[in-house]
Amino acid sequence: MSGRVRAGAFGPAQLGNGRNDRLLAVAAWTVPVLVGGVFGWLLFDLLRHGLGGLSWTFLTTAPEAAGRAGGIGPVLFSTLLILAVCLLAAVPVGMLTAVLLSGVVGRPPSQMRSTFLRSVRRSLDVLAGVPSIVFGLFGNAFFSIVLGMGFSILSGGLTLACMVLPIFIREAEEALRQVPAELRLSAAALGLSRTKTLTSILLPAALPGITVGLVLGIGRALAETAALIFTSGYVDRMPGSLLDSGRSLSIHIYDLSMNVAGGEPNAYATALVLVGLLLVINSAAASLSARWHRRG
Amino acid sequence: MARPADRVLSLASRVAAAASAVVVMLIALFVGWEAWPALRDVGSRFVTDSSWHPAAGTEAGTFGLLPMAAATGAAAAGVLVLATPAALLSAIFCRFYAPRPLAMIYRRLVELLAGVPSVVYGFWGLVVLVPLVRRLEPPGASLLTGILVLALMILPTVALTVDAAFGRAAEEHLAGGAALGLSRPTLIFEIVLPASRSGLATGLMLGAGRALGETMAVLMVCGNVVQIPDSLFDPVRTLTANIALEMAYATDHHRAALFVSGLVLLAAVSVLVLAAGRWGGVEPEMAS
Amino acid sequence: MKKPGLAQIDPAAAPEPHGSEPSGVDVRVARDVCSTDRAAAGPDAQPGGIGEITAHLLCGPGCECDENGVPLQTIAEQGPVLSVRGLSCSYGDHVAFQNVDLDVAKGQITALIGPSGCGKTSLLSCVNRLTDLIPGCRVAGRIDLGDLDVLSASLDTVALRRRVGMIFQKPNPFPLSIRRNLELPLREHGMKSKARRAETITRVLRDVGLWDEVRDRLDELATGLSGGQKQRLCIARALALEPEIILFDEPCSALDPISSGVVEDLIAGLRGKYTVVIVTHNLAQARRIADRVAFFWVRNGVGRLVEQGTAQQIFEQPGDELTRAYVAGMRG
């Protein structure tokens, strides 16, 4: 008789709730099923059409007939060069900015400095949201024309560096903040200088988190297309220097699928290479950050 | 107290921070600079002209950005209509219905999805979705296809933000609500959802920002016809696609006009991001 | 169990004090002295200044109450409302507590004392099955609440939690208005009538002494209340559901001393109307308010129930050396 909590003022609510719960459960399960399905579809499609074209020769030889035939050797090489330029520019600047923003070095900020920090943070938030095509416009106007780099790997890489900067800074700052305060205090108590504290204690402790930021930045840079069309350009030959134009993997896919009749098979194979690279990189970032968070 | 090395570090970090902050201003400055001739000479005709033929110059050409702005807006709106319930359900699934290991796997999957390049989404949309939609109603490359592909791309950003907000709210209120014998739907819709409103708003604004600014996917699946769409099946050209298509050969005022559309995008997205920051106060979970 | 007790969840069923008992047991034989009508009509406030509390769990056939509704019966005569037998609880590899036997008498305040980490809070979570929400948590043994098998797999936990109130260490009002906080559980459990909900809200807010403080701002956010007010709101929220038993998990430890005193008096005033189980680290508090005390200790990393008895027994003639040391403030 104790099961009769539904009596009295509290009507038979249980049944209604149960039905709502089941309805919601069904609705909630549809989304992951759909998302998983679409992801599987996309991956399956890429594998089915792209796997056949994939070979060592494909990865190393130059494209022929506007990419319909041949491989992606120079494209892969240009992509790596663009990435290298991007990281060489973004990491030092980003690292120093993260050190300042995280506030782990130096005095507590004064009124004026905290205003400065706040505006830096705001600008970085906006920068993270700037559409990639606008980065492309900017890179074209600033790096290619004003700084005279033309359509080049240098100008493309620097444009990407601007894009990657907020992502990297966010992660690096977070990583530095996560370093236990006791470490910092004990270093200060031992009379270590700030620079020494940073290089010998904070940076090693924050390294896994910083690496996550680096890997996320690489992922973002590799995926980017629109910002590169008018900065690093289309040329699919092997670049002779950083001032040569070079075509990235993403642009290669775009060009083959939109502008080259019969380019689809190689577009598939290239897409498979790119997605494969990104999956590896993102999984690395995810497991790194999981391991790091578990430890912390 | 301050040693030379420390002074160098302090100075260098301040210079670097200033440089990072200046990038966004440089972008606004240079895009504005390049756009200025068109703003000066074309002015209000960006809104009043009914068509887009800028190559003929300021006198003979027409500079109507409205059809493309309308396409951009329609695409973003459609994306939000699709992505909002999907992101909510996705977070509800993760926090309240999925067995824990499955929720972890699913979250990982969503993160991976966020990392797939837009050009690959575009390519997949072009070779798979466009023919499917064409069967429904030609030509296939249309506003609808764009919305579908964009929604898929935006979903991870919004879903991860909402999921994080749900996680915080659930951590705080799940035990209290359950102890009162509240059912799952009540807990979710009456307590957790209101408590994570700001997270949801942040996620949606970031998602909207990405939808407005996305280029490659819409360029590849929307058909690129300059017109105000009458139906979901009409091909459209967004502001972003327009820039990507015409920058290669644009000169003079045509080029400047493209920078004007870039400026419009920059302004729209900045407003969204700043609003998300102010409203939410929630650190957005950055999709890679 | 010879009396239902649980059916008296309708305090507002106007003509008949107790509603009708579907099982056919005529509950109206209950003594007038226990009737909710009388308590509601009586303007006399309860000791402790928390206002009248109208709900009675004790008004069944054979119920014996004094004028204040304090039960005259003991466990032996009436049987415990909550009985725990051979209960163990573990999280993954970690065993929170093992082999606990505990009886909780109706209308009494039972305090669980002992050092941190000896499983007192986990024990509370077992009683309303909040352990279900904790991944990797396993519970074995037997818990009976009235004639309800709490650990049964087929149990409707929502219904169980409606009968078991719980107050947490950190006050946890929902980020909604004060009114919504109270209304939500009432509506959830099927109280359809708006007027009746409003009536209940007023009553429970009076019961916890919050009515005069918040009557003009019922529609403001509950999160804007002070810590003590929040905790009293949470108690009111639990009372609104007329639970058979209320679990308090260190309800005062996150409060300032003054709010803590107010909440403690409030809990003391629940004696006789509600069955209360309270976890507390504050021995003085346990001594002040508890009728019965159960002492927990950690042995080999596992929580155990060392000794239980009346408050007087535990504090003045403890049977176990550990208990003696603990209540004397020598350990823990």
mmCIF file of C-alpha atoms in Angstrom, chain B residues 100 172-184 186-187 190-191 194-195 197, chain C residues 128 130 133 135 158 161 164 168 172-176 180 184-185 187-189 237 241:
data_model
loop_
_atom_site.group_PDB
_atom_site.id
_atom_site.type_symbol
_atom_site.label_atom_id
_atom_site.label_comp_id
_atom_site.label_asym_id
_atom_site.label_seq_id
_atom_site.Cartn_x
_atom_site.Cartn_y
_atom_site.Cartn_z
ATOM 1 C CA ARG B 100 28.709 7.226 -20.178
ATOM 2 C CA GLU B 172 24.972 21.866 -9.901
ATOM 3 C CA HIS B 173 21.331 20.873 -10.017
ATOM 4 C CA LEU B 174 21.023 17.225 -10.988
ATOM 5 C CA ALA B 175 21.228 15.814 -7.467
ATOM 6 C CA GLY B 176 18.940 18.484 -6.042
ATOM 7 C CA GLY B 177 16.349 17.951 -8.742
ATOM 8 C CA ALA B 178 16.534 14.188 -8.597
ATOM 9 C CA ALA B 179 16.219 14.262 -4.812
ATOM 10 C CA LEU B 180 12.890 16.043 -5.272
ATOM 11 C CA GLY B 181 11.737 13.261 -7.551
ATOM 12 C CA LEU B 182 11.698 15.414 -10.679
ATOM 13 C CA SER B 183 11.522 13.452 -13.904
ATOM 14 C CA ARG B 184 14.222 13.747 -16.536
ATOM 15 C CA THR B 186 11.313 18.320 -16.116
ATOM 16 C CA LEU B 187 14.900 18.481 -14.944
ATOM 17 C CA GLU B 190 12.609 23.440 -16.407
ATOM 18 C CA ILE B 191 15.969 23.636 -14.704
ATOM 19 C CA PRO B 194 17.000 27.852 -18.235
ATOM 20 C CA ALA B 195 20.226 27.631 -16.267
ATOM 21 C CA ARG B 197 20.532 29.883 -21.479
ATOM 22 C CA ASN C 128 16.815 7.962 -1.933
ATOM 23 C CA LEU C 130 20.777 9.153 -5.638
ATOM 24 C CA LEU C 133 23.279 8.922 -10.602
ATOM 25 C CA PRO C 135 28.699 6.131 -12.245
ATOM 26 C CA VAL C 158 10.877 9.222 -8.925
ATOM 27 C CA ARG C 161 12.319 10.459 -4.038
ATOM 28 C CA VAL C 164 12.234 10.956 0.771
ATOM 29 C CA PHE C 168 22.320 19.093 0.803
ATOM 30 C CA ASN C 172 20.952 24.277 -3.962
ATOM 31 C CA PRO C 173 17.900 26.259 -4.996
ATOM 32 C CA PHE C 174 17.314 26.149 -8.736
ATOM 33 C CA PRO C 175 18.254 29.324 -10.612
ATOM 34 C CA LEU C 176 14.555 30.158 -10.900
ATOM 35 C CA ARG C 180 9.025 28.424 -9.206
ATOM 36 C CA LEU C 184 8.029 22.902 -9.815
ATOM 37 C CA PRO C 185 8.139 19.798 -7.605
ATOM 38 C CA ARG C 187 3.377 20.370 -10.238
ATOM 39 C CA GLU C 188 5.678 17.546 -11.134
ATOM 40 C CA HIS C 189 4.014 15.352 -8.569
ATOM 41 C CA ARG C 237 10.857 22.769 -1.044
ATOM 42 C CA LEU C 241 6.151 17.272 -0.932
#
